[in-house]
Amino acid sequence: MSVAIISFEASEELIATIDEIASIREVDRAEILREALAQYLADYKELNADIDQARRQIDAGHYTLHEDVVREFEAKTSQSRAA
């Protein structure tokens, strides 16, 4: 795997937090940034997969309207109060 060097601007507070974590974990700043970026990208990929799945379910007609959910919740809540 080839690597590339990137640079970006960050607030002093953010850098201080990164450095604090790096110190606690006894790794360098770059390691914390690599891990954070990898996790962010994995989360982003998973979110997009979930959105794609939701769109497929909606297109297939598998969904419940918000109003129906609220109505059912209110009915169950009123039943619980009456009991």
Coordinates of C-alpha atoms in Angstrom, one line a residue:
M1 CA 0.0 0.0 0.0
S2 CA 1.4 3.4 -1.0
V3 CA 1.0 6.3 1.4
A4 CA 0.7 10.0 0.9
I5 CA 1.3 12.9 3.2
I6 CA -1.6 15.3 3.7
S7 CA -1.8 18.5 5.8
F8 CA -4.7 20.5 7.1
E9 CA -5.5 23.2 9.5
A10 CA -7.1 22.5 12.9
S11 CA -7.8 24.5 16.0
E12 CA -5.4 24.5 18.9
E13 CA -8.0 22.9 21.1
L14 CA -8.5 20.0 18.7
I15 CA -4.7 19.5 18.4
A16 CA -4.4 19.6 22.2
T17 CA -7.0 16.9 22.5
I18 CA -5.3 14.8 19.8
D19 CA -2.0 15.2 21.6
E20 CA -3.6 14.3 25.0
I21 CA -5.0 11.1 23.5
A22 CA -1.7 10.3 21.8
S23 CA 0.2 10.8 25.1
I24 CA -2.2 8.5 27.0
R25 CA -2.0 5.8 24.4
E26 CA 1.8 6.3 23.9
V27 CA 1.5 6.8 20.2
D28 CA 2.2 9.7 17.9
R29 CA -0.3 12.3 16.7
A30 CA -0.4 10.8 13.2
E31 CA -1.6 7.4 14.6
I32 CA -4.5 9.0 16.3
L33 CA -5.4 10.9 13.2
R34 CA -5.2 7.8 11.0
E35 CA -7.4 5.8 13.4
A36 CA -9.9 8.6 13.6
L37 CA -10.1 9.1 9.9
A38 CA -10.4 5.3 9.3
Q39 CA -13.2 5.1 11.8
Y40 CA -15.0 8.1 10.3
L41 CA -14.8 6.7 6.8
A42 CA -16.0 3.3 8.0
D43 CA -19.0 4.9 9.8
Y44 CA -19.7 7.0 6.6
K45 CA -19.7 3.9 4.5
E46 CA -22.0 2.0 6.9
L47 CA -24.4 5.0 7.0
N48 CA -24.6 5.1 3.3
A49 CA -25.2 1.4 3.1
D50 CA -28.0 1.8 5.6
I51 CA -29.5 4.7 3.7
D52 CA -29.4 2.6 0.4
Q53 CA -31.1 -0.3 2.2
A54 CA -33.8 2.1 3.6
R55 CA -34.4 3.5 0.1
R56 CA -34.8 0.0 -1.3
Q57 CA -37.3 -0.9 1.4
I58 CA -39.2 2.3 0.7
D59 CA -39.2 1.6 -3.0
A60 CA -40.6 -1.9 -2.3
G61 CA -43.4 -0.4 -0.2
H62 CA -42.0 -1.6 3.2
Y63 CA -42.4 1.4 5.4
T64 CA -44.7 3.0 8.0
L65 CA -45.9 6.5 7.9
H66 CA -44.8 8.7 10.8
E67 CA -48.5 9.6 11.5
D68 CA -49.3 5.9 11.9
V69 CA -46.5 5.4 14.4
V70 CA -47.6 8.4 16.5
R71 CA -51.2 7.2 16.4
E72 CA -50.2 3.7 17.5
F73 CA -48.0 5.0 20.3
E74 CA -50.7 7.3 21.6
A75 CA -53.2 4.5 21.6
K76 CA -50.8 2.2 23.5
T77 CA -50.0 5.0 25.9
S78 CA -53.7 5.8 26.6
Q79 CA -54.3 2.0 27.2
S80 CA -51.5 1.9 29.7
R81 CA -52.8 4.9 31.6
A82 CA -56.3 3.4 31.7
A83 CA -55.0 0.1 33.1

